[in-house]
Amino acid sequence: MNDIAELERRIAFAMERIAKGIENLDKAAGAPAPAGDAPDATGADEIEALRAQLAEEKLANAQLEERVRALRQKQEAQATRADAELVTLRETMEHLDAELARLRKANAQLQDSNAALRAANQAGVGEPHLINKSMMAELESMRAARQVDLAEVQAIKGALVPLLQDKEEAN
């Protein structure tokens, strides 16, 4: 942002110098030559020097404007990329939150099933239905834990990929 402000300041300064040079050219062209005097060679040289300066300033101005345009485009591209990364990270976090909720639910079911199985075993009544229910809850808990692990890996990957891309672009 400081570069853009500096470039804009330089462009404004160059434009002022160009305007002053044009005013000097107008004054030199509009001033009548004294009668009987030969055309002033130094005046012509000065006009040529001013025209050369004007051309240089126009070139410098064009270069500065191009740099400002390039900086603005770069800034807009970075903002767009940052917005896209933010959307991706939000989606990843939402997915991770959903998987964590699923894991918590599966663990709660597992705890309930195990408590019921322990109570049945203490009563001396081993019910196959409770054992099956406990095993299914444990299996669901394992699946949910795996999904949470995968979601965490995706979140880490999503955070690292933009960093690696930025590093590649910098090189």
Short mmCIF file of C-alpha atoms in Angstrom, two decimals:
data_model
loop_
_atom_site.label_atom_id
_atom_site.label_comp_id
_atom_site.label_asym_id
_atom_site.label_seq_id
_atom_site.Cartn_x
_atom_site.Cartn_y
_atom_site.Cartn_z
CA MET A 1 0.00 0.00 0.00
CA ASN A 2 2.91 2.33 0.77
CA ASP A 3 4.36 1.58 -2.67
CA ILE A 4 1.14 2.68 -4.35
CA ALA A 5 1.02 5.91 -2.35
CA GLU A 6 4.68 6.62 -3.18
CA LEU A 7 4.11 5.93 -6.87
CA GLU A 8 1.02 8.15 -6.94
CA ARG A 9 3.03 10.94 -5.28
CA ARG A 10 5.78 10.56 -7.89
CA ILE A 11 3.24 10.61 -10.72
CA ALA A 12 1.69 13.81 -9.36
CA PHE A 13 5.13 15.41 -9.07
CA ALA A 14 6.00 14.37 -12.63
CA MET A 15 2.73 15.80 -13.91
CA GLU A 16 3.50 19.11 -12.21
CA ARG A 17 6.93 19.21 -13.85
CA ILE A 18 5.38 18.45 -17.22
CA ALA A 19 2.85 21.25 -16.75
CA LYS A 20 5.61 23.71 -15.85
CA GLY A 21 7.62 22.63 -18.89
CA ILE A 22 4.62 23.15 -21.15
CA GLU A 23 4.03 26.60 -19.65
CA ASN A 24 7.67 27.47 -20.32
CA LEU A 25 7.32 26.25 -23.90
CA ASP A 26 4.19 28.33 -24.39
CA LYS A 27 5.89 31.41 -22.97
CA ALA A 28 8.95 30.88 -25.15
CA ALA A 29 6.86 30.32 -28.27
CA GLY A 30 4.51 33.24 -27.52
CA ALA A 31 7.19 35.84 -26.75
CA PRO A 32 7.93 37.93 -29.85
CA ALA A 33 11.53 38.09 -30.90
CA PRO A 34 13.04 41.55 -30.54
CA ALA A 35 13.18 43.43 -33.81
CA GLY A 36 16.50 43.31 -35.53
CA ASP A 37 17.83 40.48 -33.39
CA ALA A 38 18.72 37.15 -34.86
CA PRO A 39 16.85 34.16 -33.49
CA ASP A 40 18.31 33.18 -30.15
CA ALA A 41 20.14 29.86 -30.46
CA THR A 42 20.12 29.33 -26.71
CA GLY A 43 16.32 29.70 -26.68
CA ALA A 44 16.00 26.97 -29.30
CA ASP A 45 18.36 24.78 -27.34
CA GLU A 46 16.34 25.41 -24.20
CA ILE A 47 13.13 24.49 -26.02
CA GLU A 48 14.72 21.28 -27.26
CA ALA A 49 15.98 20.50 -23.76
CA LEU A 50 12.50 21.11 -22.35
CA ARG A 51 10.93 18.90 -25.00
CA ALA A 52 13.44 16.18 -24.16
CA GLN A 53 12.61 16.54 -20.46
CA LEU A 54 8.92 16.44 -21.29
CA ALA A 55 9.40 13.21 -23.24
CA GLU A 56 11.41 11.71 -20.37
CA GLU A 57 8.75 12.70 -17.85
CA LYS A 58 6.01 11.23 -20.03
CA LEU A 59 7.97 7.99 -20.23
CA ALA A 60 8.59 8.00 -16.48
CA ASN A 61 4.92 8.75 -15.88
CA ALA A 62 3.84 5.88 -18.10
CA GLN A 63 6.23 3.52 -16.31
CA LEU A 64 4.97 4.61 -12.91
CA GLU A 65 1.36 4.21 -13.96
CA GLU A 66 2.15 0.71 -15.22
CA ARG A 67 3.79 -0.17 -11.90
CA VAL A 68 0.78 1.16 -10.00
CA ARG A 69 -1.53 -0.90 -12.22
CA ALA A 70 0.61 -4.00 -11.69
CA LEU A 71 0.65 -3.49 -7.92
CA ARG A 72 -3.11 -3.05 -7.82
CA GLN A 73 -3.63 -6.21 -9.86
CA LYS A 74 -1.29 -8.11 -7.56
CA GLN A 75 -3.11 -6.79 -4.51
CA GLU A 76 -6.49 -7.75 -5.98
CA ALA A 77 -5.20 -11.24 -6.83
CA GLN A 78 -3.92 -11.70 -3.29
CA ALA A 79 -7.24 -10.55 -1.86
CA THR A 80 -9.14 -12.96 -4.12
CA ARG A 81 -6.83 -15.82 -3.16
CA ALA A 82 -7.18 -14.96 0.54
CA ASP A 83 -10.98 -14.97 0.21
CA ALA A 84 -10.89 -18.37 -1.49
CA GLU A 85 -8.61 -19.76 1.22
CA LEU A 86 -10.95 -18.43 3.89
CA VAL A 87 -13.94 -20.14 2.28
CA THR A 88 -12.00 -23.41 2.06
CA LEU A 89 -10.91 -23.19 5.68
CA ARG A 90 -14.47 -22.47 6.83
CA GLU A 91 -15.77 -25.48 4.90
CA THR A 92 -13.04 -27.65 6.38
CA MET A 93 -13.83 -26.48 9.90
CA GLU A 94 -17.55 -27.13 9.39
CA HIS A 95 -16.74 -30.66 8.19
CA LEU A 96 -14.44 -31.20 11.16
CA ASP A 97 -17.11 -29.96 13.57
CA ALA A 98 -19.66 -32.35 12.05
CA GLU A 99 -17.27 -35.28 12.39
CA LEU A 100 -16.52 -34.36 16.00
CA ALA A 101 -20.25 -34.25 16.78
CA ARG A 102 -20.63 -37.69 15.20
CA LEU A 103 -17.74 -39.01 17.28
CA ARG A 104 -19.22 -37.63 20.49
CA LYS A 105 -22.57 -39.22 19.71
CA ALA A 106 -20.96 -42.58 18.93
CA ASN A 107 -18.93 -42.47 22.13
CA ALA A 108 -22.04 -41.65 24.16
CA GLN A 109 -23.82 -44.67 22.60
CA LEU A 110 -20.81 -46.83 23.37
CA GLN A 111 -20.80 -45.76 27.00
CA ASP A 112 -24.53 -46.47 27.32
CA SER A 113 -24.21 -49.89 25.70
CA ASN A 114 -21.24 -50.85 27.86
CA ALA A 115 -23.06 -49.75 31.02
CA ALA A 116 -26.07 -51.89 30.04
CA LEU A 117 -23.78 -54.83 29.26
CA ARG A 118 -22.03 -54.50 32.63
CA ALA A 119 -25.38 -54.39 34.43
CA ALA A 120 -26.57 -57.51 32.60
CA ASN A 121 -23.35 -59.35 33.42
CA GLN A 122 -23.65 -58.40 37.10
CA ALA A 123 -27.19 -59.74 37.13
CA GLY A 124 -25.95 -62.98 35.61
CA VAL A 125 -27.98 -62.46 32.49
CA GLY A 126 -25.77 -62.29 29.40
CA GLU A 127 -28.00 -61.10 26.62
CA PRO A 128 -26.64 -61.50 23.08
CA HIS A 129 -28.67 -58.48 22.00
CA LEU A 130 -26.78 -56.21 24.40
CA ILE A 131 -23.45 -57.63 23.29
CA ASN A 132 -24.31 -57.01 19.63
CA LYS A 133 -25.50 -53.49 20.41
CA SER A 134 -22.27 -52.78 22.30
CA MET A 135 -20.13 -54.11 19.44
CA MET A 136 -22.05 -52.01 16.89
CA ALA A 137 -21.61 -48.91 19.03
CA GLU A 138 -17.90 -49.59 19.35
CA LEU A 139 -17.60 -50.10 15.60
CA GLU A 140 -19.44 -46.82 14.93
CA SER A 141 -17.16 -45.08 17.43
CA MET A 142 -14.11 -46.38 15.56
CA ARG A 143 -15.52 -45.22 12.23
CA ALA A 144 -16.29 -41.78 13.64
CA ALA A 145 -12.78 -41.53 15.11
CA ARG A 146 -11.34 -42.41 11.70
CA GLN A 147 -13.47 -39.75 10.02
CA VAL A 148 -12.31 -37.18 12.55
CA ASP A 149 -8.71 -38.14 11.81
CA LEU A 150 -9.34 -37.76 8.08
CA ALA A 151 -11.02 -34.39 8.62
CA GLU A 152 -8.03 -33.23 10.68
CA VAL A 153 -5.64 -34.33 7.95
CA GLN A 154 -7.70 -32.44 5.37
CA ALA A 155 -7.69 -29.32 7.57
CA ILE A 156 -3.93 -29.49 7.95
CA LYS A 157 -3.49 -30.10 4.24
CA GLY A 158 -5.82 -27.19 3.45
CA ALA A 159 -3.71 -24.91 5.63
CA LEU A 160 -0.37 -26.10 4.20
CA VAL A 161 -1.19 -26.06 0.48
CA PRO A 162 -1.61 -22.25 0.26
CA LEU A 163 1.59 -21.74 2.23
CA LEU A 164 3.50 -24.00 -0.13
CA GLN A 165 2.00 -22.30 -3.18
CA ASP A 166 3.02 -18.89 -1.83
CA LYS A 167 6.56 -20.19 -1.27
CA GLU A 168 6.70 -21.52 -4.86
CA GLU A 169 5.44 -18.20 -6.25
CA ALA A 170 8.05 -16.32 -4.22
CA ASN A 171 10.82 -18.43 -5.76
#
